[in-house]
Amino acid sequence: MNKIAAPKGTGDIYFPEIGKWQYLEDKIRNYFSRFLYKEIRTPIFEHSELFSRGIGSETDVVQKEMYTFQDKAGRSLTLRPENTASVVRAAIENNLFNEMFPLRFFYIGPMFRYEKPQKGRMRQFHQFGIEVFADKSARVDAEVIYAAFNFLKEIHLCGTEVEISSVGCGQCRPGFLEKLKTAAKEQEKELCGECQRRIETNPLRIFDCKNESCIKISAAFPKMIEHLCGECDTHFAELQTALQVLKVEYKINPRIVRGLDYYTKTAFEITSNQLGAQNAVLGGGRYDNLSNELGGPDIVGTGFAAGMERIILHLQDIDRKQRKTILVAYQNPALLDHALRLCETLWSSGIHAYMEYDAKNLKKQFKKGDRISADYTFILGDEELQHNTISVKDMKAREQITIKQEDLEQWLKTNI
Ligand SMILES: [Zn+2]
Ligand SMILES: [Zn+2]
């Protein structure tokens, strides 16, 4: 029979790597609750329309990268490529905008995009993120950036840099886009095929192009931050003041446009140089019209999403204190049930314990003890049984003592 492999761009996560994932997930849950975020879990697949309307039908994500399929009833469904549109959909559908306070959510989970797999980029990848609703203030954007920046600091991700920009609003963006189109048309022949197409469909995305000649040419194009309306300009200034209050160092990078259409005003990225080149680990911004676009009330929003694979690659080895583990060993198979009873006592006290069920001798059991990195081995032999004792071997110190069964509880309290 042929072996069956996992689909391209997906992978299995298991010990010891899984330890980093659990560490990161624990940190996310603990850290963001400091700012009163509550977890939300939305479905892995949604109606395709949610993403074409929410993210924008002209974006790369919607045009090229979605896993879209028909179910047996002929509905068009899509594996979620990101989570913000789903969170907004869930808030509208469950009336959370009226019923919850504060309107702050965090999420952790897999997302799906049909992209070329490479190191740190998978087709099933994982993101965590936060969303805050119903707060127009630039200060809440600053708080979101502060929370993101300090989170990366707390998990010891080095070389991080905050870059901010503004992508304007419905008042100032259309006029700017016309100016941008005119400038791009003048240089049309020098741009790559993709960018030539973008001039009409989504000219902002020219700033995202990785093609070197496009980068050079677009450097001279007009910038959104130079064409903001009064309201957006004030918002951008207030954002910067608040970042200074929160002691977050930042750089203005007018090329940040974000890949998704729903952003308004604040857009930001946090990069890290820990993998060599400066790489974005996290991005976000404000999306004041998304709820409206999805048929919901006029509720503004702001947040970020972070790729977990990249963060995991950057994570130093976890110095998390491991729980101590006990191997329960028996001298001969006649003592199996006595050993099992002892194991049960340990498990029911919340202690990590393990025993082998078909080992013929102690030596074999000790070998397994090495493989589970046991801190102690409890040995039951005929003699121990007769005297109601347990022989306890400290595997690191290589010392052995004998304790009475009735002193077991006290010994566990002191040593485990
Ligand atoms: Zn504006
Ligand atoms: Zn290009």
Coordinates of C-alpha atoms and ligand atoms in Angstrom, one line a residue:
M1 CA 0.0 0.0 0.0
N2 CA 1.1 3.6 -0.7
K3 CA 1.9 5.7 2.2
I4 CA -0.3 8.8 2.6
A5 CA 1.4 12.0 3.3
A6 CA 0.0 15.2 4.8
P7 CA -1.1 17.7 2.1
K8 CA 1.6 20.1 0.8
G9 CA 1.9 23.1 3.0
T10 CA 0.5 21.4 6.1
G11 CA 2.4 19.8 8.9
D12 CA 2.1 17.9 12.1
I13 CA 3.2 19.5 15.4
Y14 CA 4.4 17.2 18.2
F15 CA 6.8 16.8 21.0
P16 CA 9.1 18.6 21.7
E17 CA 8.1 21.4 19.2
I18 CA 4.5 21.3 20.6
G19 CA 6.0 22.7 23.9
K20 CA 6.7 26.0 22.1
W21 CA 3.1 26.2 20.8
Q22 CA 1.6 25.5 24.2
Y23 CA 3.9 28.1 25.8
L24 CA 3.0 30.7 23.2
E25 CA -0.8 30.0 23.5
D26 CA -0.6 30.2 27.3
K27 CA 1.2 33.5 27.1
I28 CA -1.4 34.9 24.7
R29 CA -4.2 33.9 27.0
N30 CA -2.6 35.3 30.1
Y31 CA -1.1 38.5 28.6
F32 CA -4.1 39.8 26.7
S33 CA -6.5 39.3 29.5
R34 CA -4.5 42.1 31.2
F35 CA -6.2 44.4 28.7
L36 CA -9.7 42.7 29.2
Y37 CA -9.7 40.8 25.9
K38 CA -11.9 37.7 25.9
E39 CA -11.3 34.7 23.6
I40 CA -13.6 34.1 20.6
R41 CA -13.7 31.0 18.5
T42 CA -15.3 31.2 15.1
P43 CA -15.8 28.4 12.5
I44 CA -12.9 27.2 10.3
F45 CA -15.1 27.7 7.2
E46 CA -17.5 30.5 6.3
H47 CA -19.7 31.5 3.4
S48 CA -17.2 32.6 0.6
E49 CA -19.1 35.9 0.4
L50 CA -17.9 37.0 3.8
F51 CA -14.3 37.2 2.6
S52 CA -15.0 38.6 -0.9
R53 CA -17.1 41.4 0.7
G54 CA -15.0 41.8 3.8
I55 CA -11.4 41.5 2.5
G56 CA -12.1 42.9 -0.9
S57 CA -12.6 41.0 -4.2
E58 CA -9.5 42.6 -5.8
T59 CA -7.0 41.5 -3.1
D60 CA -4.5 38.7 -3.7
V61 CA -6.0 36.8 -0.8
V62 CA -9.4 36.6 -2.4
Q63 CA -8.3 36.3 -6.0
K64 CA -5.6 33.7 -5.7
E65 CA -5.2 32.3 -2.2
M66 CA -8.5 31.1 -0.9
Y67 CA -9.5 27.4 -0.4
T68 CA -13.0 27.7 -1.8
F69 CA -15.3 24.7 -2.3
Q70 CA -18.9 23.7 -2.8
D71 CA -20.6 21.6 -0.2
K72 CA -23.1 18.9 -1.1
A73 CA -25.9 21.4 -1.1
G74 CA -24.1 23.6 -3.6
R75 CA -23.1 26.4 -1.2
S76 CA -19.8 28.2 -1.8
L77 CA -17.7 27.9 1.3
T78 CA -14.2 29.0 2.1
L79 CA -11.6 27.9 4.7
R80 CA -10.9 31.2 6.5
P81 CA -7.8 33.0 5.2
E82 CA -7.8 35.3 8.2
N83 CA -10.1 35.9 11.2
T84 CA -11.1 39.6 11.4
A85 CA -14.1 39.3 9.0
S86 CA -15.3 36.2 10.9
V87 CA -15.0 38.0 14.3
V88 CA -17.0 41.0 12.9
R89 CA -19.6 38.5 11.4
A90 CA -19.9 36.8 14.7
A91 CA -20.3 40.0 16.7
I92 CA -23.1 41.2 14.3
E93 CA -24.8 37.8 14.2
N94 CA -24.8 37.3 18.0
N95 CA -25.7 40.9 18.8
L96 CA -22.4 41.2 20.8
F97 CA -22.1 44.9 19.9
N98 CA -25.0 45.5 22.2
E99 CA -24.6 42.8 24.7
M100 CA -20.8 42.7 25.6
F101 CA -18.6 45.2 27.2
P102 CA -15.8 45.9 26.6
L103 CA -15.9 44.8 23.0
R104 CA -12.5 43.2 23.0
F105 CA -11.7 39.8 21.6
F106 CA -8.6 37.7 21.0
Y107 CA -8.4 34.6 18.9
I108 CA -5.9 31.8 18.2
G109 CA -6.2 29.3 15.4
P110 CA -5.5 27.9 12.0
M111 CA -6.0 29.9 8.8
F112 CA -5.7 28.7 5.2
R113 CA -4.1 30.2 2.1
Y114 CA -3.0 28.7 -1.1
E115 CA 0.5 30.1 -1.2
K116 CA 3.9 28.7 -2.2
P117 CA 5.1 27.0 1.0
Q118 CA 8.4 28.1 2.4
K119 CA 10.2 28.3 5.8
G120 CA 7.7 29.8 8.2
R121 CA 4.9 30.0 5.6
M122 CA 2.4 27.2 5.4
R123 CA -0.9 26.7 3.6
Q124 CA -2.5 25.8 6.9
F125 CA -0.8 28.4 9.2
H126 CA -1.7 29.8 12.6
Q127 CA -2.5 33.3 13.7
F128 CA -3.4 35.0 16.9
G129 CA -4.9 38.4 17.0
I130 CA -7.0 40.9 18.9
E131 CA -9.9 43.1 17.8
V132 CA -11.4 46.1 19.7
F133 CA -14.7 47.6 18.6
A134 CA -16.7 50.8 19.1
D135 CA -13.7 53.1 19.9
K136 CA -12.9 55.8 17.4
S137 CA -9.9 57.2 19.4
A138 CA -6.4 57.0 18.0
R139 CA -5.4 56.2 21.5
V140 CA -6.9 52.8 21.3
D141 CA -4.9 52.2 18.1
A142 CA -1.8 53.1 20.1
E143 CA -2.9 50.8 23.0
V144 CA -3.2 47.9 20.5
I145 CA 0.3 48.6 19.1
Y146 CA 1.6 48.9 22.6
A147 CA 0.0 45.6 23.6
A148 CA 1.5 43.9 20.5
F149 CA 4.9 45.4 20.9
N150 CA 5.2 44.5 24.6
F151 CA 3.8 41.0 24.0
L152 CA 6.7 40.3 21.7
K153 CA 9.1 41.7 24.3
E154 CA 7.6 39.4 27.0
I155 CA 8.3 36.3 24.8
H156 CA 11.8 37.6 24.3
L157 CA 11.6 38.3 20.5
C158 CA 14.5 40.6 19.8
G159 CA 15.2 43.2 17.2
T160 CA 11.6 44.3 16.8
E161 CA 10.6 47.6 15.2
V162 CA 7.2 49.3 15.0
E163 CA 6.3 50.9 11.7
I164 CA 3.2 53.0 11.3
S165 CA 1.3 54.7 8.5
S166 CA -2.2 55.9 7.6
V167 CA -4.2 54.5 4.7
G168 CA -6.8 57.4 4.9
C169 CA -10.5 57.1 4.8
G170 CA -13.5 57.3 2.4
Q171 CA -13.1 61.0 2.3
C172 CA -9.4 61.3 1.3
R173 CA -8.5 58.0 -0.2
P174 CA -10.4 58.2 -3.5
G175 CA -8.8 61.6 -4.5
F176 CA -5.4 60.2 -3.6
L177 CA -6.0 57.0 -5.6
E178 CA -6.6 59.2 -8.7
K179 CA -3.3 61.0 -8.2
L180 CA -1.6 57.6 -7.6
K181 CA -3.1 56.2 -10.8
T182 CA -2.0 59.1 -12.9
A183 CA 1.6 58.8 -11.5
A184 CA 1.6 55.0 -12.1
K185 CA 0.2 55.4 -15.7
E186 CA 3.1 57.7 -16.6
Q187 CA 5.5 54.9 -15.7
E188 CA 3.3 52.0 -16.7
K189 CA 5.8 50.4 -19.0
E190 CA 8.5 50.1 -16.3
L191 CA 6.1 48.3 -13.9
C192 CA 5.7 44.6 -13.7
G193 CA 2.7 42.9 -15.3
E194 CA 1.0 42.5 -12.0
C195 CA 1.4 46.2 -11.1
Q196 CA 0.1 47.2 -14.5
R197 CA -3.1 45.3 -13.7
R198 CA -3.2 46.9 -10.2
I199 CA -3.2 50.5 -11.6
E200 CA -6.9 50.0 -12.4
T201 CA -8.0 47.5 -9.8
N202 CA -6.0 48.3 -6.6
P203 CA -3.2 50.8 -7.1
L204 CA -2.3 51.0 -3.4
R205 CA -1.0 47.4 -3.7
I206 CA 1.8 48.6 -6.0
F207 CA 3.6 49.6 -2.8
D208 CA 3.4 46.0 -1.8
C209 CA 5.2 44.6 -4.9
K210 CA 8.4 42.8 -4.2
N211 CA 9.7 43.5 -7.7
E212 CA 12.9 45.7 -7.4
S213 CA 12.1 48.0 -10.2
C214 CA 8.5 48.5 -8.9
I215 CA 9.9 49.4 -5.5
K216 CA 12.3 51.9 -7.0
I217 CA 9.7 53.5 -9.3
S218 CA 6.9 53.7 -6.6
A219 CA 9.3 55.4 -4.2
A220 CA 8.6 58.6 -6.2
F221 CA 4.8 58.1 -6.3
P222 CA 2.6 60.3 -4.1
K223 CA 2.1 59.0 -0.5
M224 CA -1.2 58.6 1.3
I225 CA 0.1 60.2 4.4
E226 CA 0.7 63.4 2.4
H227 CA -2.9 63.5 1.2
L228 CA -4.9 62.8 4.4
C229 CA -8.0 64.8 5.1
G230 CA -8.2 66.9 8.3
E231 CA -9.8 64.1 10.3
C232 CA -7.3 61.4 9.2
D233 CA -4.4 63.9 9.7
T234 CA -5.5 64.6 13.3
H235 CA -5.9 60.9 14.0
F236 CA -2.4 60.1 12.7
A237 CA -1.0 62.9 14.9
E238 CA -2.9 61.7 18.0
L239 CA -1.7 58.2 17.3
Q240 CA 1.9 59.3 17.5
T241 CA 1.4 61.4 20.6
A242 CA -0.2 58.4 22.4
L243 CA 2.7 56.1 21.2
Q244 CA 5.1 58.5 22.8
V245 CA 3.1 58.5 26.1
L246 CA 3.2 54.7 26.0
K247 CA 7.0 54.8 25.3
V248 CA 6.7 52.8 22.1
E249 CA 9.4 53.8 19.6
Y250 CA 8.1 53.8 16.0
K251 CA 9.1 54.7 12.5
I252 CA 6.7 56.1 9.9
N253 CA 6.7 53.9 6.8
P254 CA 4.3 55.3 4.1
R255 CA 4.6 52.1 2.1
I256 CA 2.6 50.1 4.6
V257 CA -0.7 49.5 2.8
R258 CA -1.7 46.1 4.3
G259 CA -2.9 43.3 2.1
L260 CA -6.6 43.7 2.9
D261 CA -9.0 46.3 1.7
Y262 CA -10.9 47.0 4.9
Y263 CA -8.2 49.1 6.6
T264 CA -8.9 52.8 7.3
K265 CA -6.6 55.4 8.9
T266 CA -4.0 53.6 11.1
A267 CA -2.0 50.7 9.6
F268 CA 1.0 49.2 11.3
E269 CA 3.5 46.4 11.2
I270 CA 6.0 45.1 13.7
T271 CA 9.1 43.5 12.2
S272 CA 11.9 41.5 13.7
N273 CA 15.5 41.0 12.5
Q274 CA 15.9 37.8 14.4
L275 CA 15.8 35.7 11.3
G276 CA 18.3 37.8 9.4
A277 CA 16.4 40.1 7.1
Q278 CA 13.8 42.4 8.8
N279 CA 10.6 40.3 8.6
A280 CA 7.1 41.3 9.5
V281 CA 5.8 39.2 12.4
L282 CA 2.6 41.1 13.0
G283 CA 0.4 43.6 11.3
G284 CA -2.8 45.4 11.8
G285 CA -4.7 48.6 11.9
R286 CA -8.1 50.3 11.9
Y287 CA -11.1 49.1 9.9
D288 CA -13.9 51.5 10.5
N289 CA -16.2 50.3 7.7
L290 CA -16.0 46.6 7.9
S291 CA -19.1 46.0 10.1
N292 CA -21.1 48.2 7.7
E293 CA -19.7 46.3 4.7
L294 CA -20.9 43.1 6.3
G295 CA -24.4 44.4 6.8
G296 CA -23.9 45.3 10.5
P297 CA -24.2 48.5 12.4
D298 CA -21.8 51.5 12.1
I299 CA -19.3 50.1 14.5
V300 CA -15.6 50.9 14.1
G301 CA -12.8 48.5 14.8
T302 CA -9.1 48.1 15.3
G303 CA -6.7 45.2 15.9
F304 CA -3.8 43.1 14.6
A305 CA -3.0 39.6 13.5
A306 CA 0.3 37.8 14.1
G307 CA 1.7 34.7 12.3
M308 CA 2.5 32.1 14.9
E309 CA 4.9 30.0 12.7
R310 CA 7.3 32.9 12.4
I311 CA 7.2 33.7 16.1
I312 CA 7.8 30.0 16.9
L313 CA 10.8 30.0 14.6
H314 CA 12.2 33.0 16.6
L315 CA 11.4 31.6 20.0
Q316 CA 14.3 30.8 22.2
D317 CA 14.3 27.4 23.9
I318 CA 11.7 27.5 26.5
D319 CA 13.0 27.4 30.0
R320 CA 9.6 26.5 31.3
K321 CA 9.9 24.6 34.6
Q322 CA 9.0 21.0 33.8
R323 CA 6.8 19.1 36.1
K324 CA 8.6 16.2 37.9
T325 CA 7.9 12.8 36.6
I326 CA 7.9 9.5 38.5
L327 CA 8.5 6.0 37.0
V328 CA 6.8 3.3 39.0
A329 CA 8.8 0.0 38.6
Y330 CA 8.2 -3.5 39.9
Q331 CA 10.7 -6.3 40.6
N332 CA 8.6 -9.0 39.0
P333 CA 5.3 -9.3 37.1
A334 CA 3.5 -10.7 40.2
L335 CA 3.7 -7.1 41.6
L336 CA 2.0 -5.5 38.6
D337 CA -1.2 -4.6 40.3
H338 CA 0.5 -3.2 43.4
A339 CA 2.5 -1.0 41.1
L340 CA -0.7 0.0 39.3
R341 CA -2.3 0.9 42.6
L342 CA 0.7 3.1 43.5
C343 CA 0.5 4.8 40.1
E344 CA -3.2 5.5 40.6
T345 CA -2.3 7.2 44.0
L346 CA 0.1 9.5 42.1
W347 CA -2.2 10.3 39.2
S348 CA -5.1 11.1 41.5
S349 CA -2.8 13.5 43.4
G350 CA -2.0 15.3 40.1
I351 CA 1.5 13.9 39.7
H352 CA 3.1 12.9 36.4
A353 CA 3.7 9.1 36.6
Y354 CA 4.3 6.3 34.2
M355 CA 4.7 2.5 34.4
E356 CA 5.5 -0.2 31.8
Y357 CA 3.0 -3.1 31.8
D358 CA 5.0 -5.9 30.2
A359 CA 8.6 -5.5 31.4
K360 CA 10.2 -8.7 32.5
N361 CA 12.9 -7.0 34.7
L362 CA 13.9 -3.8 36.4
K363 CA 16.7 -3.0 34.0
K364 CA 14.2 -2.7 31.1
Q365 CA 12.0 -0.5 33.2
F366 CA 14.9 1.8 34.1
K367 CA 15.7 2.2 30.4
K368 CA 12.2 3.4 29.8
G369 CA 12.6 5.7 32.8
D370 CA 15.6 7.4 31.0
R371 CA 13.4 7.9 27.9
I372 CA 10.7 9.7 29.8
S373 CA 13.4 11.6 31.8
A374 CA 12.0 10.4 35.1
D375 CA 13.2 12.4 38.1
Y376 CA 12.4 9.6 40.5
T377 CA 11.8 5.9 40.2
F378 CA 9.6 4.2 42.8
I379 CA 10.6 0.5 43.1
L380 CA 8.3 -2.1 44.5
G381 CA 9.8 -5.5 45.4
D382 CA 8.7 -8.4 47.6
E383 CA 10.6 -6.8 50.5
E384 CA 9.0 -3.4 50.1
L385 CA 5.6 -5.1 49.9
Q386 CA 6.2 -7.0 53.1
H387 CA 7.3 -3.9 55.0
N388 CA 4.8 -1.6 53.5
T389 CA 7.6 0.6 52.0
I390 CA 8.7 2.1 48.7
S391 CA 12.2 2.3 47.5
V392 CA 12.7 5.8 46.0
K393 CA 15.6 6.3 43.6
D394 CA 16.6 9.9 42.8
M395 CA 17.6 9.5 39.1
K396 CA 19.8 12.7 39.0
A397 CA 21.6 12.2 42.3
R398 CA 21.7 8.5 41.8
E399 CA 20.7 8.0 45.4
Q400 CA 18.2 5.6 46.8
I401 CA 16.2 5.8 50.0
T402 CA 13.3 3.8 51.5
I403 CA 10.1 5.5 52.7
K404 CA 7.1 4.1 54.5
Q405 CA 3.8 4.0 52.5
E406 CA 2.2 6.2 55.2
D407 CA 4.9 8.9 54.7
L408 CA 4.3 9.0 50.9
E409 CA 2.0 12.0 51.0
Q410 CA 4.5 14.0 53.0
W411 CA 7.4 12.9 50.8
L412 CA 5.5 14.0 47.6
K413 CA 4.7 17.4 49.2
T414 CA 8.4 18.0 49.9
N415 CA 9.9 16.6 46.7
I416 CA 7.5 17.0 43.8
Ligands
ZN1 ZN -9.5 60.8 5.6
ZN2 ZN 5.2 45.2 -9.5

